[in-house]
Coordinates of C-alpha atoms and ligand atoms in Angstrom, one line a residue:
M1 CA 0.0 0.0 0.0
R2 CA 1.3 3.4 -0.9
I3 CA -0.3 6.6 0.4
G4 CA 0.7 10.2 -0.2
F5 CA -0.7 13.6 0.7
E6 CA -1.3 17.0 -0.7
I7 CA -1.8 19.3 2.3
H8 CA -3.2 22.8 2.2
E9 CA -3.1 25.2 5.1
Q10 CA -4.0 28.9 5.1
L11 CA -1.0 31.1 5.9
D12 CA -1.6 33.5 8.8
T13 CA -1.2 36.9 7.1
E14 CA -3.2 40.1 7.6
R15 CA -3.6 40.7 3.8
K16 CA -4.6 38.5 0.9
L17 CA -2.0 37.2 -1.6
Y18 CA -2.5 39.5 -4.5
C19 CA -4.6 42.4 -3.1
N20 CA -4.9 44.5 0.1
C21 CA -8.1 42.9 1.4
P22 CA -8.0 41.7 5.0
T23 CA -8.1 38.0 5.8
D24 CA -10.4 37.9 8.8
Y25 CA -13.1 36.3 6.8
R26 CA -14.7 34.5 9.7
D27 CA -15.7 37.6 11.6
V28 CA -17.3 39.7 8.9
P29 CA -20.5 39.4 6.8
P30 CA -20.2 37.6 3.4
N31 CA -18.5 39.5 0.5
T32 CA -17.2 42.4 2.5
N33 CA -13.4 41.6 2.4
V34 CA -13.5 41.9 -1.4
C35 CA -12.1 44.0 -4.3
P36 CA -12.0 43.6 -8.1
V37 CA -8.8 41.5 -7.8
C38 CA -10.1 38.8 -5.5
T39 CA -13.4 38.6 -7.2
G40 CA -11.8 38.2 -10.6
M41 CA -13.3 41.2 -12.3
P42 CA -12.3 41.6 -16.0
G43 CA -9.4 44.0 -16.4
S44 CA -8.3 43.8 -12.7
K45 CA -4.6 43.4 -12.1
P46 CA -3.1 41.5 -9.2
A47 CA -0.5 43.3 -7.0
P48 CA 2.8 41.5 -6.5
P49 CA 2.5 38.6 -4.2
N50 CA 2.4 39.3 -0.4
R51 CA 6.0 39.0 0.7
K52 CA 4.9 37.8 4.2
A53 CA 3.1 34.8 2.6
I54 CA 6.2 33.9 0.7
D55 CA 8.5 34.2 3.7
A56 CA 6.0 32.0 5.7
A57 CA 6.1 29.3 3.0
V58 CA 9.9 29.5 3.0
E59 CA 10.0 29.0 6.8
I60 CA 7.6 26.0 6.5
A61 CA 9.7 24.5 3.8
L62 CA 12.9 24.9 5.9
M63 CA 11.1 23.3 8.9
L64 CA 10.4 20.4 6.6
D65 CA 14.0 20.1 5.7
C66 CA 13.4 21.2 2.1
E67 CA 15.9 22.8 -0.3
V68 CA 14.6 26.3 -1.2
N69 CA 14.8 27.4 -4.8
I70 CA 17.2 30.3 -4.2
D71 CA 18.0 33.1 -6.7
E72 CA 16.0 31.6 -9.5
P73 CA 12.7 32.8 -11.0
I74 CA 9.7 30.9 -9.6
H75 CA 6.8 31.5 -11.9
I76 CA 3.2 31.9 -10.8
Q77 CA 1.0 29.8 -13.0
R78 CA -2.7 30.0 -13.9
K79 CA -4.4 26.7 -13.3
H80 CA -7.7 26.7 -15.2
Y81 CA -10.9 25.0 -14.0
D82 CA -14.5 26.0 -13.8
Y83 CA -16.3 26.2 -10.5
P84 CA -18.6 28.9 -9.1
D85 CA -16.0 29.9 -6.4
L86 CA -13.4 30.8 -9.0
P87 CA -14.8 33.7 -11.1
S88 CA -11.6 34.3 -13.0
G89 CA -11.7 30.6 -14.2
Y90 CA -8.1 30.0 -13.0
Q91 CA -6.3 29.7 -9.7
R92 CA -2.9 31.2 -9.3
T93 CA -0.4 28.7 -8.1
S94 CA 3.3 29.0 -7.8
L95 CA 5.9 26.6 -9.1
P96 CA 7.8 24.9 -6.2
I97 CA 9.3 27.3 -3.7
A98 CA 11.3 24.4 -2.2
V99 CA 11.8 20.7 -2.9
D100 CA 13.2 17.4 -1.5
G101 CA 12.3 17.7 2.1
E102 CA 11.7 15.0 4.7
M103 CA 9.8 14.6 7.9
G104 CA 9.8 11.5 10.1
G105 CA 11.2 9.4 7.2
I106 CA 8.5 10.6 4.8
R107 CA 9.8 12.5 1.8
I108 CA 8.4 15.9 1.0
R109 CA 8.3 16.4 -2.8
E110 CA 7.6 20.1 -2.9
V111 CA 6.2 23.2 -1.2
H112 CA 4.4 25.9 -3.1
I113 CA 1.9 28.7 -2.6
E114 CA -1.5 29.3 -4.1
E115 CA -4.6 31.3 -3.5
D116 CA -7.7 30.1 -1.8
P117 CA -10.9 30.1 -3.8
G118 CA -14.2 31.6 -2.5
K119 CA -16.7 29.5 -0.7
Y120 CA -19.6 28.1 -2.7
D121 CA -22.8 26.9 -1.1
P122 CA -24.4 24.5 -3.6
A123 CA -27.7 24.4 -1.5
G124 CA -28.3 28.1 -1.8
G125 CA -26.3 28.8 -4.9
K126 CA -24.5 31.6 -3.2
V127 CA -20.8 32.4 -3.2
D128 CA -18.8 34.2 -0.5
F129 CA -15.6 35.7 -1.7
N130 CA -14.2 36.7 1.6
R131 CA -11.9 33.7 1.5
S132 CA -10.9 34.2 -2.1
G133 CA -7.3 35.2 -2.5
I134 CA -6.1 34.2 1.0
P135 CA -2.6 32.7 0.7
L136 CA -2.3 28.9 1.1
V137 CA 0.8 26.8 1.4
E138 CA 0.6 23.4 -0.3
I139 CA 2.8 20.6 0.8
I140 CA 3.1 17.5 -1.4
T141 CA 4.6 14.3 -0.1
E142 CA 5.9 11.3 -1.9
P143 CA 3.7 8.2 -1.5
D144 CA 5.8 6.9 1.3
L145 CA 3.1 6.0 3.8
T146 CA 2.1 2.4 4.1
S147 CA -1.0 2.2 6.3
P148 CA -4.0 4.3 7.4
E149 CA -2.5 4.4 10.9
E150 CA 0.9 5.7 9.7
A151 CA -1.0 8.2 7.5
R152 CA -2.9 9.5 10.5
N153 CA 0.2 9.9 12.6
F154 CA 2.0 11.7 9.8
L155 CA -0.8 14.1 9.3
R156 CA -0.9 14.8 13.0
S157 CA 2.8 15.5 13.2
I158 CA 2.8 17.7 10.1
I159 CA 0.0 19.8 11.5
R160 CA 2.0 20.1 14.7
T161 CA 5.1 21.2 12.7
L162 CA 3.1 23.8 10.8
Q163 CA 1.6 25.1 14.1
Y164 CA 5.2 25.4 15.5
T165 CA 6.1 27.9 12.9
G166 CA 3.3 30.2 14.0
K167 CA 2.9 31.0 10.3
V168 CA -0.4 29.1 9.6
N169 CA -3.9 30.0 10.6
P170 CA -4.3 28.5 14.1
A171 CA -7.9 27.5 13.5
P172 CA -7.8 23.7 13.1
S173 CA -10.6 23.8 10.6
T174 CA -8.5 25.4 7.9
L175 CA -6.7 22.1 7.0
R176 CA -7.6 20.7 3.6
A177 CA -5.9 17.6 2.3
D178 CA -6.1 15.3 -0.7
T179 CA -4.7 11.9 -0.4
N180 CA -3.7 9.3 -3.0
I181 CA -3.7 5.6 -2.5
S182 CA -2.6 2.7 -4.6
L183 CA -2.6 -0.9 -3.6
E184 CA 0.0 -3.3 -5.0
G185 CA -0.5 -3.7 -8.7
G186 CA -3.5 -1.3 -8.7
K187 CA -4.0 2.2 -10.1
R188 CA -3.6 5.4 -8.2
V189 CA -6.8 6.8 -6.8
E190 CA -7.0 10.3 -5.5
I191 CA -9.4 11.4 -2.7
K192 CA -10.4 15.0 -2.2
N193 CA -12.5 16.9 0.4
I194 CA -10.6 15.7 3.5
N195 CA -10.6 18.3 6.2
S196 CA -9.6 16.6 9.4
V197 CA -7.1 14.0 10.6
K198 CA -10.0 11.7 11.5
G199 CA -11.5 12.2 8.1
A200 CA -8.3 11.3 6.4
Y201 CA -8.0 8.1 8.4
R202 CA -11.6 7.0 7.7
A203 CA -11.4 7.9 4.0
I204 CA -8.2 5.9 3.6
K205 CA -9.6 2.9 5.5
Y206 CA -12.7 2.9 3.4
E207 CA -10.8 3.3 0.2
V208 CA -8.5 0.4 1.0
M209 CA -11.5 -1.8 1.7
R210 CA -13.2 -0.7 -1.6
Q211 CA -10.1 -1.3 -3.7
K212 CA -9.5 -4.7 -2.2
R213 CA -13.0 -5.8 -3.1
K214 CA -12.7 -4.6 -6.7
K215 CA -11.3 -6.7 -9.5
E216 CA -10.0 -3.7 -11.4
V217 CA -9.4 -0.3 -9.9
K218 CA -9.8 2.7 -12.2
R219 CA -7.4 5.6 -12.1
E220 CA -9.8 8.3 -10.9
T221 CA -10.5 11.1 -8.4
R222 CA -13.0 10.4 -5.7
A223 CA -14.6 12.7 -3.1
Y224 CA -14.8 11.8 0.6
M225 CA -18.3 12.3 2.0
E226 CA -17.7 13.2 5.6
S227 CA -21.3 12.5 6.8
Q228 CA -21.5 8.9 5.3
M229 CA -17.8 8.1 5.8
I230 CA -17.4 6.8 2.2
T231 CA -15.7 7.9 -1.0
V232 CA -17.7 8.5 -4.2
P233 CA -16.5 8.9 -7.8
M234 CA -15.9 12.6 -8.7
R235 CA -14.2 12.5 -12.1
D236 CA -11.7 10.5 -14.1
K237 CA -8.2 11.5 -13.0
E238 CA -7.4 14.8 -14.8
V239 CA -3.9 15.2 -16.1
A240 CA -1.8 18.3 -15.9
E241 CA -2.9 19.3 -19.5
D242 CA -6.5 19.5 -18.4
Y243 CA -5.6 22.5 -16.3
R244 CA -4.0 24.3 -19.3
Y245 CA -1.2 25.8 -17.0
I246 CA 0.3 29.0 -18.3
P247 CA 2.6 31.5 -16.5
D248 CA 0.5 34.4 -15.3
P249 CA 1.4 37.3 -17.6
D250 CA 0.3 39.8 -15.0
L251 CA 2.9 38.7 -12.4
L252 CA 6.6 38.7 -12.3
P253 CA 8.2 35.5 -11.0
I254 CA 9.0 35.3 -7.4
M255 CA 12.7 35.5 -6.4
I256 CA 13.9 34.3 -3.1
E257 CA 17.3 35.7 -2.2
R258 CA 19.9 33.7 -0.3
A259 CA 20.2 36.4 2.4
K260 CA 16.5 36.2 3.1
V261 CA 16.6 32.5 3.5
K262 CA 19.5 32.9 5.9
E263 CA 17.6 35.5 7.9
I264 CA 14.5 33.3 8.2
R265 CA 16.7 30.3 9.2
E266 CA 18.3 32.2 12.0
K267 CA 15.0 33.5 13.4
M268 CA 12.9 30.4 13.0
Y269 CA 11.9 28.0 15.8
E270 CA 13.4 24.6 16.3
S271 CA 11.2 21.9 14.7
P272 CA 9.3 19.6 17.1
H273 CA 11.3 16.6 15.9
L274 CA 14.6 18.2 16.7
R275 CA 13.3 19.8 19.9
K276 CA 12.2 16.4 21.2
Q277 CA 15.7 14.9 20.6
R278 CA 17.3 17.9 22.3
I279 CA 15.2 17.8 25.4
I280 CA 15.6 14.1 25.8
E281 CA 19.4 14.5 25.6
S282 CA 19.8 17.7 27.7
Y283 CA 17.3 16.9 30.5
G284 CA 17.4 13.1 30.5
I285 CA 13.7 12.9 29.9
E286 CA 11.9 9.7 28.7
P287 CA 10.9 9.8 25.1
S288 CA 7.2 9.2 25.8
V289 CA 7.2 12.2 28.2
A290 CA 9.2 14.3 25.7
E291 CA 6.6 13.5 23.0
V292 CA 3.8 15.0 25.2
L293 CA 6.0 18.0 26.1
V294 CA 6.6 19.0 22.4
G295 CA 2.9 18.6 21.6
E296 CA 2.7 22.4 21.4
R297 CA 5.5 24.9 21.1
E298 CA 4.2 27.1 23.9
F299 CA 3.9 24.1 26.2
V300 CA 7.5 23.0 25.7
D301 CA 8.7 26.7 25.9
L302 CA 7.1 26.9 29.3
F303 CA 8.6 23.6 30.4
E304 CA 12.1 24.8 29.5
K305 CA 11.6 28.0 31.4
V306 CA 10.5 26.1 34.5
A307 CA 13.2 23.5 34.2
E308 CA 15.8 26.2 34.8
E309 CA 14.6 26.4 38.4
V310 CA 12.8 23.1 39.1
D311 CA 14.2 19.6 38.9
P312 CA 13.5 18.7 35.2
E313 CA 12.6 15.1 36.0
F314 CA 9.9 16.2 38.4
A315 CA 8.8 19.1 36.1
S316 CA 8.6 16.8 33.0
H317 CA 6.3 14.3 34.7
W318 CA 4.2 17.1 36.4
F319 CA 3.8 18.8 33.0
K320 CA 2.7 15.6 31.4
D321 CA 0.4 14.3 34.1
V322 CA -1.0 17.3 35.9
L323 CA -0.6 20.5 33.8
R324 CA -1.7 18.7 30.6
K325 CA -4.7 17.3 32.3
V326 CA -5.8 20.5 33.9
L327 CA -5.4 22.4 30.6
N328 CA -7.4 19.8 28.8
Y329 CA -10.1 19.8 31.5
M330 CA -10.4 23.6 31.4
D331 CA -10.1 23.7 27.7
I332 CA -7.2 26.1 27.7
K333 CA -4.5 26.0 25.0
P334 CA -0.9 26.4 26.1
S335 CA -0.9 29.7 24.0
E336 CA -3.8 30.9 26.2
I337 CA -2.1 30.3 29.6
S338 CA -2.4 33.6 31.5
F339 CA -0.3 32.8 34.7
S340 CA 3.4 33.6 34.5
S341 CA 6.2 31.1 34.5
D342 CA 7.4 32.6 37.8
Q343 CA 4.0 31.8 39.4
L344 CA 4.2 28.2 38.1
V345 CA 7.8 27.8 39.3
K346 CA 6.7 29.0 42.8
L347 CA 3.9 26.5 42.9
M348 CA 6.0 23.6 41.7
K349 CA 8.6 24.4 44.4
M350 CA 6.0 24.4 47.0
I351 CA 5.1 20.9 45.9
E352 CA 8.7 19.8 45.6
N353 CA 9.4 21.0 49.2
D354 CA 6.3 19.3 50.6
E355 CA 4.8 22.6 51.6
I356 CA 1.6 21.4 50.0
T357 CA 0.6 18.0 48.7
P358 CA 0.5 17.2 45.0
E359 CA -3.3 17.0 45.2
Q360 CA -3.4 20.5 46.7
G361 CA -1.0 21.6 44.1
E362 CA -3.5 20.5 41.4
L363 CA -6.3 22.5 43.1
V364 CA -4.1 25.6 43.2
L365 CA -3.1 25.1 39.5
R366 CA -6.8 25.0 38.5
E367 CA -7.5 28.2 40.4
M368 CA -4.3 29.8 39.0
A369 CA -5.3 28.8 35.4
E370 CA -8.6 30.6 35.9
T371 CA -7.4 33.7 37.9
P372 CA -3.7 34.0 37.9
A373 CA -2.2 35.0 41.3
D374 CA 0.6 34.2 43.6
P375 CA 0.2 30.5 44.6
E376 CA 0.8 31.2 48.3
E377 CA -2.2 33.6 48.2
L378 CA -4.2 30.9 46.4
V379 CA -3.4 28.3 49.0
E380 CA -4.9 30.8 51.6
K381 CA -7.8 31.7 49.4
L382 CA -8.7 28.0 48.9
G383 CA -8.3 27.3 52.6
L384 CA -5.6 24.7 51.9
E385 CA -3.3 25.6 54.8
E386 CA -1.9 22.5 56.4
I387 CA -4.2 20.6 58.6
S388 CA -3.3 20.2 62.2
R389 CA -2.4 16.7 63.5
E390 CA -5.3 16.8 66.0
E391 CA -7.8 17.7 63.3
L392 CA -6.5 14.9 61.1
N393 CA -6.5 12.3 64.0
S394 CA -10.1 13.2 64.8
A395 CA -11.2 12.9 61.2
V396 CA -9.6 9.5 61.0
Q397 CA -11.2 8.4 64.2
K398 CA -14.6 9.5 63.0
T399 CA -14.2 7.7 59.7
L400 CA -13.2 4.5 61.5
T401 CA -16.3 4.5 63.7
K402 CA -18.6 5.3 60.8
N403 CA -17.2 2.6 58.6
E404 CA -16.8 -0.5 60.7
E405 CA -17.5 -2.8 57.9
A406 CA -14.6 -1.5 55.8
V407 CA -12.4 -1.7 58.8
E408 CA -13.3 -5.4 59.2
D409 CA -12.7 -6.0 55.5
F410 CA -9.2 -4.5 55.8
K411 CA -8.4 -6.6 58.8
N412 CA -9.5 -9.6 56.8
G413 CA -6.9 -8.8 54.1
K414 CA -8.9 -6.7 51.7
G415 CA -6.3 -4.0 50.8
E416 CA -8.8 -1.9 48.8
A417 CA -10.8 -1.2 51.9
L418 CA -8.0 1.0 53.1
N419 CA -8.2 3.1 49.9
F420 CA -11.9 3.6 50.5
L421 CA -11.3 4.7 54.1
A422 CA -8.5 7.1 53.0
G423 CA -10.9 8.6 50.4
Q424 CA -13.4 9.2 53.2
V425 CA -10.8 11.0 55.3
M426 CA -9.7 13.0 52.3
S427 CA -13.2 14.2 51.6
A428 CA -13.9 14.9 55.3
T429 CA -10.8 17.1 55.4
E430 CA -11.6 18.7 52.0
G431 CA -8.3 17.6 50.4
R432 CA -6.1 19.4 52.9
A433 CA -4.5 16.2 54.2
D434 CA -1.5 14.4 52.6
P435 CA -2.9 11.1 51.3
R436 CA 0.3 9.3 52.3
E437 CA 0.1 10.6 55.9
V438 CA -3.6 9.6 56.0
M439 CA -2.7 6.0 55.0
E440 CA -0.1 5.8 57.7
I441 CA -2.4 7.2 60.4
L442 CA -5.3 4.9 59.3
K443 CA -3.0 1.8 59.5
D444 CA -1.7 2.8 62.9
Q445 CA -5.2 3.5 64.4
I446 CA -6.7 0.3 63.0
K447 CA -3.8 -1.7 64.6
E448 CA -4.5 0.0 67.9
Ligands
ZN1 ZN1 -9.2 41.8 -2.7

């Protein structure tokens, strides 16, 4: 089985690719971010391509280990096809900006830029051109993937890599991918309309099943129907000639200077792949923990800041098990964290030095994620000051008298009865007690 991808992502620029219209199309009424250029009016002339979009595509290409086509003219072509969202009848798409990359053992054939078409609603017959002309980066892989699972993992990690650059639209729904699949001895089938990792996985799974059942597989383009989770025929595979590519006579070719590439390379972020290797080596972290840490750039940035002052081994596990969990639970992205790294360091030191229990630390973290403040103040606010020995003893005593059955069970060798009792004590003391200490006192008092 051979699987390849063509991945499109919107580049995160303020202006469109060939005109000065803004790109915030989600927040404005239909057809307001438009001008004669991006609606394809006869006689309109495109402005030279948005330099920020080109630089962003170069950075993405470098992150994918591609070779940038330096100091040679990169023509912008017109790719002709008819669809209501494309009033000019052609889409402007550049020749490769970079080639021959690699990510996680999968070869990247090329990276180029193109313009997004408008948005056509077949049900109402209406077109919204706010999206028309927004810069896209397209990444084409070689068909090096060999299973739906591998394809899914690859797509996840390429999205993560793109997010790391900070140069693509952060909204997850902007991903659009086409995939091509061929089984041994079969023809290549292309599937369009994939807009999520899950969708890609399902589409490939379905297509493999379909192709295996067929005696003869046609070379064709199929569409993925998200709602039914199937692929349906779209058209016979078009060849390049069908698009009647011509260099756009209105635009000069793009030139990417060596100095510019050097400048981008110096300023760009480390790729997640390299970063994972580096943090494993420099902090002695387990690979599975490192994988979670590099999930988002802002998350691992925060970790490295904290690890300057807190034991990296402790910090790495705490980030993976507690911070990750709390952020997920509260639906906060690492880029949206509002507490400072100093506040986090202070909290983690309080846990490390046994000033508060890990359980209390988690409560403080939740509070801190919502309303950032000094963790010591939050301990006070939440009433988490250390519980006195007398108070704890009496809570244990009360729990034992109330739960005689569980005490008997424990005496008869049922270990889990002790966990139950400890849970009762923890809830009676509102989480202020240290669970390990509670266990000790419980055992002692039961013996007595
Ligand atoms: Zn425009």
